[in-house]
PDB file with SEQRES, HELIX, SHEET and CRYST1 records, atoms N, CA, C and O in Angstrom:
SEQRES   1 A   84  UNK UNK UNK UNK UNK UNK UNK UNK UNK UNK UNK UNK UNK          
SEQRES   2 A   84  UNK UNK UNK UNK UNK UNK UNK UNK UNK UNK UNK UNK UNK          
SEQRES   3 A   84  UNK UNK UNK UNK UNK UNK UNK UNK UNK UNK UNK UNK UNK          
SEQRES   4 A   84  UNK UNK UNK UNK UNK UNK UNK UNK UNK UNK UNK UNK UNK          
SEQRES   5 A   84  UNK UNK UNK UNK UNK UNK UNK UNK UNK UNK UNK UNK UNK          
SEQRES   6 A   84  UNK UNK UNK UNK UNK UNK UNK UNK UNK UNK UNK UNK UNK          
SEQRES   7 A   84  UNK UNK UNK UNK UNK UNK                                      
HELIX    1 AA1 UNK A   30  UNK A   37  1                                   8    
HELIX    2 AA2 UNK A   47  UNK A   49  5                                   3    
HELIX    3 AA3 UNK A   51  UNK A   54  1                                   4    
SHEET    1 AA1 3 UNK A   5  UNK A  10  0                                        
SHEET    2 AA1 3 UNK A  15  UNK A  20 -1                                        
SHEET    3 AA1 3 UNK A  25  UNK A  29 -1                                        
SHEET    1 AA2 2 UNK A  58  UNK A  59  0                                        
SHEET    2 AA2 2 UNK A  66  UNK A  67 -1                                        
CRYST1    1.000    1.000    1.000  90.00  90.00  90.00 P 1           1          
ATOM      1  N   UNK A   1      96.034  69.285 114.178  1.00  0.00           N  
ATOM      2  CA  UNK A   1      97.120  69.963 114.859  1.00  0.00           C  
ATOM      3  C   UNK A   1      96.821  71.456 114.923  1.00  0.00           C  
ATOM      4  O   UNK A   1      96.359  72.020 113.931  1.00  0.00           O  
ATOM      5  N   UNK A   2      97.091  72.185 116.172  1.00  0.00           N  
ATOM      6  CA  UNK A   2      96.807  73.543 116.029  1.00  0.00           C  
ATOM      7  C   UNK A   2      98.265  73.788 115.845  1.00  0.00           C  
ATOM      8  O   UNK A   2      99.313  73.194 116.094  1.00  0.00           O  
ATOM      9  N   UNK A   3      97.810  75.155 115.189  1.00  0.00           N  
ATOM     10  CA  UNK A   3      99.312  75.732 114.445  1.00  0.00           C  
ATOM     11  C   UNK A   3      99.204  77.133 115.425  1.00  0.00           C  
ATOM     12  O   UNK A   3      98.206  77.822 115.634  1.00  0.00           O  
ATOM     13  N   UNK A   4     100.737  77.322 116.002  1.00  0.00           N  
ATOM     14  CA  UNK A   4     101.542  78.453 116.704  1.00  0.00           C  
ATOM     15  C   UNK A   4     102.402  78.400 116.372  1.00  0.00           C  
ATOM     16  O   UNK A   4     103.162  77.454 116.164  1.00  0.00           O  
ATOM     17  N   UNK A   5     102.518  80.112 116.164  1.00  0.00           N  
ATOM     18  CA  UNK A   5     103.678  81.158 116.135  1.00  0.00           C  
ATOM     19  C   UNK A   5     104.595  80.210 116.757  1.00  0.00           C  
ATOM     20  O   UNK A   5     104.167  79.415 117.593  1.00  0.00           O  
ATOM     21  N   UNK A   6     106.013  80.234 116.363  1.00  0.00           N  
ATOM     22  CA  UNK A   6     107.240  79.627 117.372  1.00  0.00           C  
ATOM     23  C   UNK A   6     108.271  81.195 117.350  1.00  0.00           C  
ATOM     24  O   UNK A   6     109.089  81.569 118.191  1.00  0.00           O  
ATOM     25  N   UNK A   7     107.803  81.926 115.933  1.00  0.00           N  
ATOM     26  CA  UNK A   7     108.870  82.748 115.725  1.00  0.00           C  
ATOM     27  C   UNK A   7     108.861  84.103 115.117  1.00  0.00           C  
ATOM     28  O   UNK A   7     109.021  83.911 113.912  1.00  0.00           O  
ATOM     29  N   UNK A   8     108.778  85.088 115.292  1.00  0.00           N  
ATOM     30  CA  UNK A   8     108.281  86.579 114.577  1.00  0.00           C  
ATOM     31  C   UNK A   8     109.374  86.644 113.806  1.00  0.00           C  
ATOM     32  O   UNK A   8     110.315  87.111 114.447  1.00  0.00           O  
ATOM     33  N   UNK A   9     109.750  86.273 112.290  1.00  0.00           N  
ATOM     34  CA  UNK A   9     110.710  86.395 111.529  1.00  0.00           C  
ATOM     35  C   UNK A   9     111.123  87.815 110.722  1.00  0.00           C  
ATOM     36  O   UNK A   9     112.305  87.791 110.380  1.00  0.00           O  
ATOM     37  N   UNK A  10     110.566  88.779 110.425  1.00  0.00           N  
ATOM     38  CA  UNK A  10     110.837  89.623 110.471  1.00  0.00           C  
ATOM     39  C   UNK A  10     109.387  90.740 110.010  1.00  0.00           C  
ATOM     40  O   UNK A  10     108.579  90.295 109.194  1.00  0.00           O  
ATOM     41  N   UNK A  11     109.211  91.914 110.498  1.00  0.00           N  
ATOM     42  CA  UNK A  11     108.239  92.758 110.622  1.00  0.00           C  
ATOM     43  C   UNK A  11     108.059  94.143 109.786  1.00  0.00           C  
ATOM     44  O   UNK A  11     108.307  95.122 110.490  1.00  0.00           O  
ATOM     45  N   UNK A  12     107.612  94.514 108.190  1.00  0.00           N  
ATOM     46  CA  UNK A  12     107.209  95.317 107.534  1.00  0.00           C  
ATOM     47  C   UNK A  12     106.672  96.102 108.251  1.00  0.00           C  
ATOM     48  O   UNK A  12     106.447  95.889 109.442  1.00  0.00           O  
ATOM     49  N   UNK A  13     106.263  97.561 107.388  1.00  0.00           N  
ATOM     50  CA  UNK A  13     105.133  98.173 107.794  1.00  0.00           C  
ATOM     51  C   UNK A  13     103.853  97.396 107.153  1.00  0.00           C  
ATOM     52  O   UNK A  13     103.615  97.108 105.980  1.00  0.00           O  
ATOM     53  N   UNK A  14     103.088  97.152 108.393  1.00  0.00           N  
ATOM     54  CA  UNK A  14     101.680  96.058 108.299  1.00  0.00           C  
ATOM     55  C   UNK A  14     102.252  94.873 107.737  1.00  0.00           C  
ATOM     56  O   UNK A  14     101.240  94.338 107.284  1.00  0.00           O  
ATOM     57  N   UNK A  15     103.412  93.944 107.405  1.00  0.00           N  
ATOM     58  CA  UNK A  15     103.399  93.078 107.290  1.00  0.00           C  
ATOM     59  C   UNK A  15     104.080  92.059 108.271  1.00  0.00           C  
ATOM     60  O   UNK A  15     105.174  92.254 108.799  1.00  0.00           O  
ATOM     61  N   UNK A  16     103.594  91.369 108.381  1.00  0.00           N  
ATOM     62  CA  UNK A  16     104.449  89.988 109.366  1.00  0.00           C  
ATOM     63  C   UNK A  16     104.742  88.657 109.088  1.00  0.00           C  
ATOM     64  O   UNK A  16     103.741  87.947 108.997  1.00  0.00           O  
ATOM     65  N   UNK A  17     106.048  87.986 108.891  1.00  0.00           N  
ATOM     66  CA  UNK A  17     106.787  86.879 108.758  1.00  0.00           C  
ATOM     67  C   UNK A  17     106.747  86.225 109.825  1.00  0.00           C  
ATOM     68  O   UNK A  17     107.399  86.595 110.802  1.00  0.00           O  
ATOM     69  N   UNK A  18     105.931  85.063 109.847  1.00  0.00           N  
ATOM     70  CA  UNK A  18     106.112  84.335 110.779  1.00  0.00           C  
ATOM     71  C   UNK A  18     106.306  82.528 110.880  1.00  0.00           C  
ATOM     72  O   UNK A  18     105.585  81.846 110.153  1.00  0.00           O  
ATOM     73  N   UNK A  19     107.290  81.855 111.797  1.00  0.00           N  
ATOM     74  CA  UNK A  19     107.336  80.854 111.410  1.00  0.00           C  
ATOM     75  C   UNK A  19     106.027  80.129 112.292  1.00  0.00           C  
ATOM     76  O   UNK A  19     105.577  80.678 113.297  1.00  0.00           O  
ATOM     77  N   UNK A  20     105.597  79.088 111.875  1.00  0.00           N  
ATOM     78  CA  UNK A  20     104.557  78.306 112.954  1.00  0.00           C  
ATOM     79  C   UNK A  20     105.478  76.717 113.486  1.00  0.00           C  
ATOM     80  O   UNK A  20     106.528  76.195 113.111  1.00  0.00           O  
ATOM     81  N   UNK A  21     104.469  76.377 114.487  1.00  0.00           N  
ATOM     82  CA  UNK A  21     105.119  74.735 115.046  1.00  0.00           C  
ATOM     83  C   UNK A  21     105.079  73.656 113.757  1.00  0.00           C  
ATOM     84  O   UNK A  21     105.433  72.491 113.934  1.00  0.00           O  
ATOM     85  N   UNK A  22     104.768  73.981 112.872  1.00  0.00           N  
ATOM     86  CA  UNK A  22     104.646  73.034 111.858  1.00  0.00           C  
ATOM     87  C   UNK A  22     105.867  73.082 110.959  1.00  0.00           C  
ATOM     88  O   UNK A  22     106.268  72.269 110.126  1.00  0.00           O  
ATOM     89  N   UNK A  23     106.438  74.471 111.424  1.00  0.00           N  
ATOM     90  CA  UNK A  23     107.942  74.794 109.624  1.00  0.00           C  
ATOM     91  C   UNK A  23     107.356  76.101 109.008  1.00  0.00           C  
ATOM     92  O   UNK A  23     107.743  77.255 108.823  1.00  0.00           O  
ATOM     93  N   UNK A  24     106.293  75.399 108.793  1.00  0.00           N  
ATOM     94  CA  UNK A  24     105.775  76.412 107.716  1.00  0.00           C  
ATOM     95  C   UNK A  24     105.911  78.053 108.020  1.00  0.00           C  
ATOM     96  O   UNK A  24     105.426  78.322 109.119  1.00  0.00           O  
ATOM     97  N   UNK A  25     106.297  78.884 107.514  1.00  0.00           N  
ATOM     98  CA  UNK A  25     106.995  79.550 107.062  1.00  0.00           C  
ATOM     99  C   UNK A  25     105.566  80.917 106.125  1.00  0.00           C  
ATOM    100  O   UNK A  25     105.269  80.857 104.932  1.00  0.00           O  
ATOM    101  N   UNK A  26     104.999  81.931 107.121  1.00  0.00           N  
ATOM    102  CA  UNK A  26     103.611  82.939 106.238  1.00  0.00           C  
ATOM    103  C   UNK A  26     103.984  84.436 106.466  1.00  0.00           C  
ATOM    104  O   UNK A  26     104.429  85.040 107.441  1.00  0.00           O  
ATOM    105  N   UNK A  27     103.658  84.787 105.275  1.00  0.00           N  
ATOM    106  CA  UNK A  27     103.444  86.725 105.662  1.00  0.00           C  
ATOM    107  C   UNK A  27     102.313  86.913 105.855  1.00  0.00           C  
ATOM    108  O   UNK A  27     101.626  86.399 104.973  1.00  0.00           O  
ATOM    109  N   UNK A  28     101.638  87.527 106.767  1.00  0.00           N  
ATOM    110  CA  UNK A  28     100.289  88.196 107.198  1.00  0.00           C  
ATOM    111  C   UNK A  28     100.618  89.902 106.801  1.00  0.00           C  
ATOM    112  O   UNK A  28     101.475  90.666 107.244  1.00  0.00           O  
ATOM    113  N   UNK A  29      99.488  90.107 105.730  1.00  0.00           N  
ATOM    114  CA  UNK A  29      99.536  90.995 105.225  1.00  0.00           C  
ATOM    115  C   UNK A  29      98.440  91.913 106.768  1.00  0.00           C  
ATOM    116  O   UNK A  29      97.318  91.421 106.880  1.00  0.00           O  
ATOM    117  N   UNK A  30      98.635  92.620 107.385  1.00  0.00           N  
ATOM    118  CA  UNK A  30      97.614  93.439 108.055  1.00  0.00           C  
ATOM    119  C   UNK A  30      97.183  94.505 107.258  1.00  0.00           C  
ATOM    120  O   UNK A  30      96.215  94.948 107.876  1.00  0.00           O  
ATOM    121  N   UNK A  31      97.366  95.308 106.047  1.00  0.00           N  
ATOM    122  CA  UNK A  31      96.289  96.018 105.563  1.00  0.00           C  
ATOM    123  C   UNK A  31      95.278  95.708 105.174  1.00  0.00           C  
ATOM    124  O   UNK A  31      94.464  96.612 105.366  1.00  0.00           O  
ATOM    125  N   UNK A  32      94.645  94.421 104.452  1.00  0.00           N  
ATOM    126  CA  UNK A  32      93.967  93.728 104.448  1.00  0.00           C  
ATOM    127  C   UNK A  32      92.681  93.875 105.803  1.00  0.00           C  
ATOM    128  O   UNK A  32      91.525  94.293 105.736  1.00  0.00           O  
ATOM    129  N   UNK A  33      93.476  93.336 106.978  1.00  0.00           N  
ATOM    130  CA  UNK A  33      92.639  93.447 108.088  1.00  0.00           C  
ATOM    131  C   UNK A  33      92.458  94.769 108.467  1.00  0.00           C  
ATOM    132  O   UNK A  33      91.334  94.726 108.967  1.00  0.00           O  
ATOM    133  N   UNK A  34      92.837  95.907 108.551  1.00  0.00           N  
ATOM    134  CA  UNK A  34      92.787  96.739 108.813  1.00  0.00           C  
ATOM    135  C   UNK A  34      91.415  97.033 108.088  1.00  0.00           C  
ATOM    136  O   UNK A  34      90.366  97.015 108.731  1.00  0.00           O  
ATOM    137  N   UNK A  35      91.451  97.346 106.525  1.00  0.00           N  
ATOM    138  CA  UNK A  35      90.565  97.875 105.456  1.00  0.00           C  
ATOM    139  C   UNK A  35      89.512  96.636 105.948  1.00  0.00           C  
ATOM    140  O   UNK A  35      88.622  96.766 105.108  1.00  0.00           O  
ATOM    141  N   UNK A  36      89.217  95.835 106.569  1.00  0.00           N  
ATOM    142  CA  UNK A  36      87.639  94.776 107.545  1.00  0.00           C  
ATOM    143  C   UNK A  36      87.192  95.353 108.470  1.00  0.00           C  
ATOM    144  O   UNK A  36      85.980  95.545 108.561  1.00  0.00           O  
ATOM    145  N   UNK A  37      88.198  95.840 109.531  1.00  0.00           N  
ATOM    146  CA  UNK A  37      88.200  96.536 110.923  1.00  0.00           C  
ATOM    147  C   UNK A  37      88.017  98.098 110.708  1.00  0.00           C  
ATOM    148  O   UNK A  37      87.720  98.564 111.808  1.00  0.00           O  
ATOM    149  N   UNK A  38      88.048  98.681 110.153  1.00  0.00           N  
ATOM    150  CA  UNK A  38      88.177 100.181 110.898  1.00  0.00           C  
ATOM    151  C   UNK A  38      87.065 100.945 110.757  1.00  0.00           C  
ATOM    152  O   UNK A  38      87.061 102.176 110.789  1.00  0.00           O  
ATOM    153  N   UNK A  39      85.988 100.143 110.579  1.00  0.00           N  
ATOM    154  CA  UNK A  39      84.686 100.814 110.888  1.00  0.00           C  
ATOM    155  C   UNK A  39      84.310  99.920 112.347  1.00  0.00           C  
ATOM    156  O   UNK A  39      83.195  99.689 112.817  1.00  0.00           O  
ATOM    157  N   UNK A  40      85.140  99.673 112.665  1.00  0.00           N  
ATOM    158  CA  UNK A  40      84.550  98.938 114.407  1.00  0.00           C  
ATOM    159  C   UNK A  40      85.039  99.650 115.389  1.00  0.00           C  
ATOM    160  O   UNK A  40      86.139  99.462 115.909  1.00  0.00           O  
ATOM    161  N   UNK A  41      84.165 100.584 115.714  1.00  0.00           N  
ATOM    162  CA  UNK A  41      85.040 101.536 116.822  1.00  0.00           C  
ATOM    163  C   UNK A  41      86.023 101.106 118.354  1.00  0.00           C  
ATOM    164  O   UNK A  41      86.522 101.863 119.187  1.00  0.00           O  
ATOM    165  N   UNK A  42      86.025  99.963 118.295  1.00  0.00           N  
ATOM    166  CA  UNK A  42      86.215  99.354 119.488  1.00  0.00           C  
ATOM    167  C   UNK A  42      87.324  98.424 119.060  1.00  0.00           C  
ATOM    168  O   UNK A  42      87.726  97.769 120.021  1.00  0.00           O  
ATOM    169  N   UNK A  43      88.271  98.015 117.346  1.00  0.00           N  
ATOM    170  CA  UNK A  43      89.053  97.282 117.004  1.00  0.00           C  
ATOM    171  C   UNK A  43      90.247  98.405 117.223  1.00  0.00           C  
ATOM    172  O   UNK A  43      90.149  99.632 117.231  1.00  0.00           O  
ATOM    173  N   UNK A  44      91.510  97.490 117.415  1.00  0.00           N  
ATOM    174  CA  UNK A  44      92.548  98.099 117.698  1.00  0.00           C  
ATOM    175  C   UNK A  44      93.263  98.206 116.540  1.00  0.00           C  
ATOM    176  O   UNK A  44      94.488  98.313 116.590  1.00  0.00           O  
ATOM    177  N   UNK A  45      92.663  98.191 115.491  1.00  0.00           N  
ATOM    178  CA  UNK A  45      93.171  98.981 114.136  1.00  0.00           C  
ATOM    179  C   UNK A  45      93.392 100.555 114.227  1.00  0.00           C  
ATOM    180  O   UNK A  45      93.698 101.075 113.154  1.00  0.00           O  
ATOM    181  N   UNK A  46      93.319 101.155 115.008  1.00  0.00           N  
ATOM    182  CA  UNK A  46      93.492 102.330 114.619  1.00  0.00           C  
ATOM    183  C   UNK A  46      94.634 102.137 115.307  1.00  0.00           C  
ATOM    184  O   UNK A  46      95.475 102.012 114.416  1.00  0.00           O  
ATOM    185  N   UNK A  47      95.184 102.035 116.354  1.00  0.00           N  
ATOM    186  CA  UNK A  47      96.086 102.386 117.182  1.00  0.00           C  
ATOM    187  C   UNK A  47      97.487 101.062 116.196  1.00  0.00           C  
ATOM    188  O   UNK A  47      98.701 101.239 116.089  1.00  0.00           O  
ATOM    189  N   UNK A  48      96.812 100.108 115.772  1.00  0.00           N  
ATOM    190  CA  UNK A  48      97.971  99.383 114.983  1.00  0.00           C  
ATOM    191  C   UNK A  48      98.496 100.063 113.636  1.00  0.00           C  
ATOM    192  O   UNK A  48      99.600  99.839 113.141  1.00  0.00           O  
ATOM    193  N   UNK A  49      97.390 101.053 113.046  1.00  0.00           N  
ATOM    194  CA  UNK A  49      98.056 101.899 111.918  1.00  0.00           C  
ATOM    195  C   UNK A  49      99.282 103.016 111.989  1.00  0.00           C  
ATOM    196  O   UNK A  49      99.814 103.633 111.067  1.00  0.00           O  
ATOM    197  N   UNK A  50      99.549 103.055 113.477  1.00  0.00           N  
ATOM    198  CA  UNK A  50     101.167 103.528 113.729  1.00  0.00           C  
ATOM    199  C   UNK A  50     101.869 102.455 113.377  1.00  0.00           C  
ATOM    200  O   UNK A  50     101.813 101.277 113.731  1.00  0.00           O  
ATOM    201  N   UNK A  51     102.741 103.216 112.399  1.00  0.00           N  
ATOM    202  CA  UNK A  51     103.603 102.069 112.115  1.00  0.00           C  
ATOM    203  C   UNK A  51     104.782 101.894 113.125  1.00  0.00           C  
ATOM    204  O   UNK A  51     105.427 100.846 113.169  1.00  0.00           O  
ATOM    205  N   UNK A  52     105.052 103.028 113.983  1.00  0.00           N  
ATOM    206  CA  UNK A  52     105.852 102.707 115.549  1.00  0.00           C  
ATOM    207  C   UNK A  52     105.127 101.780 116.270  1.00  0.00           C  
ATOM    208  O   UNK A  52     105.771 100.874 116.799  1.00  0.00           O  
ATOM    209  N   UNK A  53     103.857 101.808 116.417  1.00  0.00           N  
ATOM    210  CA  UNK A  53     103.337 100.803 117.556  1.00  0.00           C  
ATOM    211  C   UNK A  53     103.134  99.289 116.866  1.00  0.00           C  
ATOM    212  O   UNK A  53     103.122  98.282 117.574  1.00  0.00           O  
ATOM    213  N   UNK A  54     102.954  99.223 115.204  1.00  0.00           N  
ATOM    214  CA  UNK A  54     102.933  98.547 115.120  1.00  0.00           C  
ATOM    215  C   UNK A  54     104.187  97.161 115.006  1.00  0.00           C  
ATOM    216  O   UNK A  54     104.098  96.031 115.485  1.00  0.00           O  
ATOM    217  N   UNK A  55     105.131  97.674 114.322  1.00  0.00           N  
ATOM    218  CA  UNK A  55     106.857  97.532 114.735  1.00  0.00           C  
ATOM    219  C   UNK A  55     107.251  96.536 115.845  1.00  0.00           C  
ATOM    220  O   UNK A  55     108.205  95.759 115.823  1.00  0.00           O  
ATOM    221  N   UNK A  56     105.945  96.777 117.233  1.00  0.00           N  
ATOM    222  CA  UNK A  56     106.264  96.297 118.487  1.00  0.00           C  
ATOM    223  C   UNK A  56     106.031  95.259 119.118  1.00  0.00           C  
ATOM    224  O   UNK A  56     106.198  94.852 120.268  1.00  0.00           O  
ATOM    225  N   UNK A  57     105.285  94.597 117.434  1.00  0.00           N  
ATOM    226  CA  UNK A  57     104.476  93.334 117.578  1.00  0.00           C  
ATOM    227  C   UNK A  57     105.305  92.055 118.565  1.00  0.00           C  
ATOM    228  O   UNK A  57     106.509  92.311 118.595  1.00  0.00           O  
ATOM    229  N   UNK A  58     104.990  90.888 119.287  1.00  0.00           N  
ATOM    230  CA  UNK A  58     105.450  90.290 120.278  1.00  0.00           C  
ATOM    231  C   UNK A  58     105.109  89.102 120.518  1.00  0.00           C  
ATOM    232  O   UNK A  58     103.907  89.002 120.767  1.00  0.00           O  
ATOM    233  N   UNK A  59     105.758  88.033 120.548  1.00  0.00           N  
ATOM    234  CA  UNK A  59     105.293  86.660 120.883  1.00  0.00           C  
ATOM    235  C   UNK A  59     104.791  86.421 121.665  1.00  0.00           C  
ATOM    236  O   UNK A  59     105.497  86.609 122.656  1.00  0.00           O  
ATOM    237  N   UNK A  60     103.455  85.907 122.017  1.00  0.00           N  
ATOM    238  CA  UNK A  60     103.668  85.067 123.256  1.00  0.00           C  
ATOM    239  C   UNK A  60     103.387  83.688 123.164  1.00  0.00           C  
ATOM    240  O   UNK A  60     102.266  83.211 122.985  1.00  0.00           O  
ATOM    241  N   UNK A  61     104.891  82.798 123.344  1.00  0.00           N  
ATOM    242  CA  UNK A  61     105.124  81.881 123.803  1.00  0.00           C  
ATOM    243  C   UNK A  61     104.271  81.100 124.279  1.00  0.00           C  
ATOM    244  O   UNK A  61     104.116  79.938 123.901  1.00  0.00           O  
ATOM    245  N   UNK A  62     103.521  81.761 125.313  1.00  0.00           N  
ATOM    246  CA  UNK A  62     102.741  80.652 126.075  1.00  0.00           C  
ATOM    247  C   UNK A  62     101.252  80.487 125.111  1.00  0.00           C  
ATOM    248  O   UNK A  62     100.906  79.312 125.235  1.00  0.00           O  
ATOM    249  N   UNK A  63     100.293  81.211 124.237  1.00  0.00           N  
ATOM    250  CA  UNK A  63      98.995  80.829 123.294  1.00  0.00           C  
ATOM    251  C   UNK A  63      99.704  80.554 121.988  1.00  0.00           C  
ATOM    252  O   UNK A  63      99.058  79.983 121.110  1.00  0.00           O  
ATOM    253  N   UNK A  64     100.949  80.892 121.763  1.00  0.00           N  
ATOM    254  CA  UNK A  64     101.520  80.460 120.201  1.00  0.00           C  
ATOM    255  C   UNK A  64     100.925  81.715 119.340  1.00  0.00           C  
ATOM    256  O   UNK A  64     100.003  81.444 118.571  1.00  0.00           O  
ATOM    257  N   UNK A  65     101.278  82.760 119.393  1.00  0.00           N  
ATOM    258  CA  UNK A  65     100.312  83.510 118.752  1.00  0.00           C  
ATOM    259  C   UNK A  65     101.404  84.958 119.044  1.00  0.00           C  
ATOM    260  O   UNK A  65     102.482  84.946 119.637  1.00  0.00           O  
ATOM    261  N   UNK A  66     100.580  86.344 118.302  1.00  0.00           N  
ATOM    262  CA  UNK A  66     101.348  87.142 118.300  1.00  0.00           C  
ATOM    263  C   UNK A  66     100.388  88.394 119.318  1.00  0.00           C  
ATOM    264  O   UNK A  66      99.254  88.134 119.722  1.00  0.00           O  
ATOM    265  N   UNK A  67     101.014  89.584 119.576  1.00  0.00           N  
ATOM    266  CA  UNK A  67     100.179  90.738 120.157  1.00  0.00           C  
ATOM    267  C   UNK A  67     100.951  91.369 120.386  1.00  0.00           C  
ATOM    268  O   UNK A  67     102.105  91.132 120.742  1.00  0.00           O  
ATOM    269  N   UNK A  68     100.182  92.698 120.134  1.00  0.00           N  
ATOM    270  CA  UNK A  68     100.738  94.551 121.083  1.00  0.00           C  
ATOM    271  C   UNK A  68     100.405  94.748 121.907  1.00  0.00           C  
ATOM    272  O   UNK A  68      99.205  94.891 122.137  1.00  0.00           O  
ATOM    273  N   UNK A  69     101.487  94.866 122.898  1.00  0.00           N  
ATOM    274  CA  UNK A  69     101.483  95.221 124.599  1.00  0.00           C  
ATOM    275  C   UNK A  69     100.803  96.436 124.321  1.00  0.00           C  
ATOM    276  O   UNK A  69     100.845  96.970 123.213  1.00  0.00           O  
ATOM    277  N   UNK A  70     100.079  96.962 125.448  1.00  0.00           N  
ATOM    278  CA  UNK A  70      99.092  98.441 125.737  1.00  0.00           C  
ATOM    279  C   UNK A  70      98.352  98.478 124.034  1.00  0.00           C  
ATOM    280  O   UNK A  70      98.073  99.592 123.591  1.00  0.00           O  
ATOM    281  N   UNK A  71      98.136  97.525 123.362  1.00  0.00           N  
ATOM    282  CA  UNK A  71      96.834  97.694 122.540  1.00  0.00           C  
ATOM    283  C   UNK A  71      95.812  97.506 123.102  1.00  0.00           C  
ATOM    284  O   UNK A  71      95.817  96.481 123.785  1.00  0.00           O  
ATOM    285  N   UNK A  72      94.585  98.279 123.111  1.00  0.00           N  
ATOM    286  CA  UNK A  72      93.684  98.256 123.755  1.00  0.00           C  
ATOM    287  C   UNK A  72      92.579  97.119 122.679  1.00  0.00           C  
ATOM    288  O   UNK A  72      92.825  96.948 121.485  1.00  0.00           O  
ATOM    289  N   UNK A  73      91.480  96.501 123.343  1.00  0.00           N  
ATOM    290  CA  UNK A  73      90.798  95.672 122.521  1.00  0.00           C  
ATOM    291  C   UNK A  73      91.176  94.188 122.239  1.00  0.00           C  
ATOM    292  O   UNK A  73      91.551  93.566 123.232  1.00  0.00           O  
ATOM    293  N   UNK A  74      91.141  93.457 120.960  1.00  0.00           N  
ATOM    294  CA  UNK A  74      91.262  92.518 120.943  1.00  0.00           C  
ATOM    295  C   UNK A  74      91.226  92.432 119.464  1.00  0.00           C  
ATOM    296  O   UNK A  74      90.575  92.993 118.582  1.00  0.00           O  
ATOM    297  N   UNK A  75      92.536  91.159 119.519  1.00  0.00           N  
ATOM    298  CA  UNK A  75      93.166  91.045 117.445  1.00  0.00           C  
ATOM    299  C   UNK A  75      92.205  89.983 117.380  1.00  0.00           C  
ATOM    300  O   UNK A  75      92.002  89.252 118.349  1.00  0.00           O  
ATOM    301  N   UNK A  76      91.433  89.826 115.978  1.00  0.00           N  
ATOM    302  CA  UNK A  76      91.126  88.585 115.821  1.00  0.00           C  
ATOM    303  C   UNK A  76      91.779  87.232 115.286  1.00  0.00           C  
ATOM    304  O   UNK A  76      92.842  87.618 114.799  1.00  0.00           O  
ATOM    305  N   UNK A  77      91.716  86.019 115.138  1.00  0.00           N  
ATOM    306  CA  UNK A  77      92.408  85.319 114.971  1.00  0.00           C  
ATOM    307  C   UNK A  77      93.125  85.342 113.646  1.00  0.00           C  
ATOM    308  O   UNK A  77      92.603  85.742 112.605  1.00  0.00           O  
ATOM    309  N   UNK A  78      94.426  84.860 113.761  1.00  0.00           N  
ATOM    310  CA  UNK A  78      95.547  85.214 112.675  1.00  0.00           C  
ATOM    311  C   UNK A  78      94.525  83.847 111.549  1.00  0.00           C  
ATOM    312  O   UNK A  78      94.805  84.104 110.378  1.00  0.00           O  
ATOM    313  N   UNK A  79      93.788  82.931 111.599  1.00  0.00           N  
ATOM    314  CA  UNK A  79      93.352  82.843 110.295  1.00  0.00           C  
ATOM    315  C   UNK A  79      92.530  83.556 109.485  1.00  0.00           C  
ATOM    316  O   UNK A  79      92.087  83.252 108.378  1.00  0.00           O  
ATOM    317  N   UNK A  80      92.326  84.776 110.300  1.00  0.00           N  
ATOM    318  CA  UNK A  80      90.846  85.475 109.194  1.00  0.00           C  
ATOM    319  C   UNK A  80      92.203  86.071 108.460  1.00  0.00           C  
ATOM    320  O   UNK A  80      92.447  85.457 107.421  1.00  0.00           O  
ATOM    321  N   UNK A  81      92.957  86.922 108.704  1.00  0.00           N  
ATOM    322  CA  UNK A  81      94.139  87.543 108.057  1.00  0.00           C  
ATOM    323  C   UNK A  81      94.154  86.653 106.380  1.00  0.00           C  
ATOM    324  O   UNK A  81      93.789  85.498 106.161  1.00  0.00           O  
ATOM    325  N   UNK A  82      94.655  87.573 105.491  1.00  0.00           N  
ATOM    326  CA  UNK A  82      95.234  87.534 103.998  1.00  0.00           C  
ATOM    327  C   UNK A  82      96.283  86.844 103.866  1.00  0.00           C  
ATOM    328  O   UNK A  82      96.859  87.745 103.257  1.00  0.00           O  
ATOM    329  N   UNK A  83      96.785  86.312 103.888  1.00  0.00           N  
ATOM    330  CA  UNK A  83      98.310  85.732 103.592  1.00  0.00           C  
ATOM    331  C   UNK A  83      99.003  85.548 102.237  1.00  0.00           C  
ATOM    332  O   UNK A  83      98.575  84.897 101.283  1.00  0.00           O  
ATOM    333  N   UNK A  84     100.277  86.315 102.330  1.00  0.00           N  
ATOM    334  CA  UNK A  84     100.599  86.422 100.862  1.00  0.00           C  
ATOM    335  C   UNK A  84     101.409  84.907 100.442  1.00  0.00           C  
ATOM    336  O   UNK A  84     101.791  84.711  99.289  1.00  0.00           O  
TER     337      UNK A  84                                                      
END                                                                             
């Protein structure tokens, strides 16, 4: 079964609650990913270390998955992420 986002449950600075199609119920720690990424000049870690832009995080419905509108680049998949 692939597992998607159904639900952005609520949003820390760098952290994210999210429910999946399964129930299950994860926090994605993003400092974690951040401290992997930010020697990649081309990851959108820098621009996600606003914690305003990051705040703005967003479903989309249609891949089951999460993203920042006008982030430039590309997130990698929510399983490399830490989960508390």
């Amino acid at each position: 079964m692939i597992h998607q986002v159904v639900r952005i449950i609520e949003v820390d600075p760098f952290k994210v609650t999210l429910e999946f199609n399964t129930g299950e119920v994860r926090i994605f720690n993003f400092e974690v990913f951040f401290k992997k990424h930010e020697k990649n000049p081309n990851s959108v870690v820098h621009q996600l270390k606003d914690k305003d832009i990051f705040r703005k995080v967003k479903l989309s419905e249609e891949y089951g998955t999460i993203y920042w509108e006008g982030a430039g680049g590309s997130v990698p998949s929510l399983q490399e992420r830490i989960i508390d």
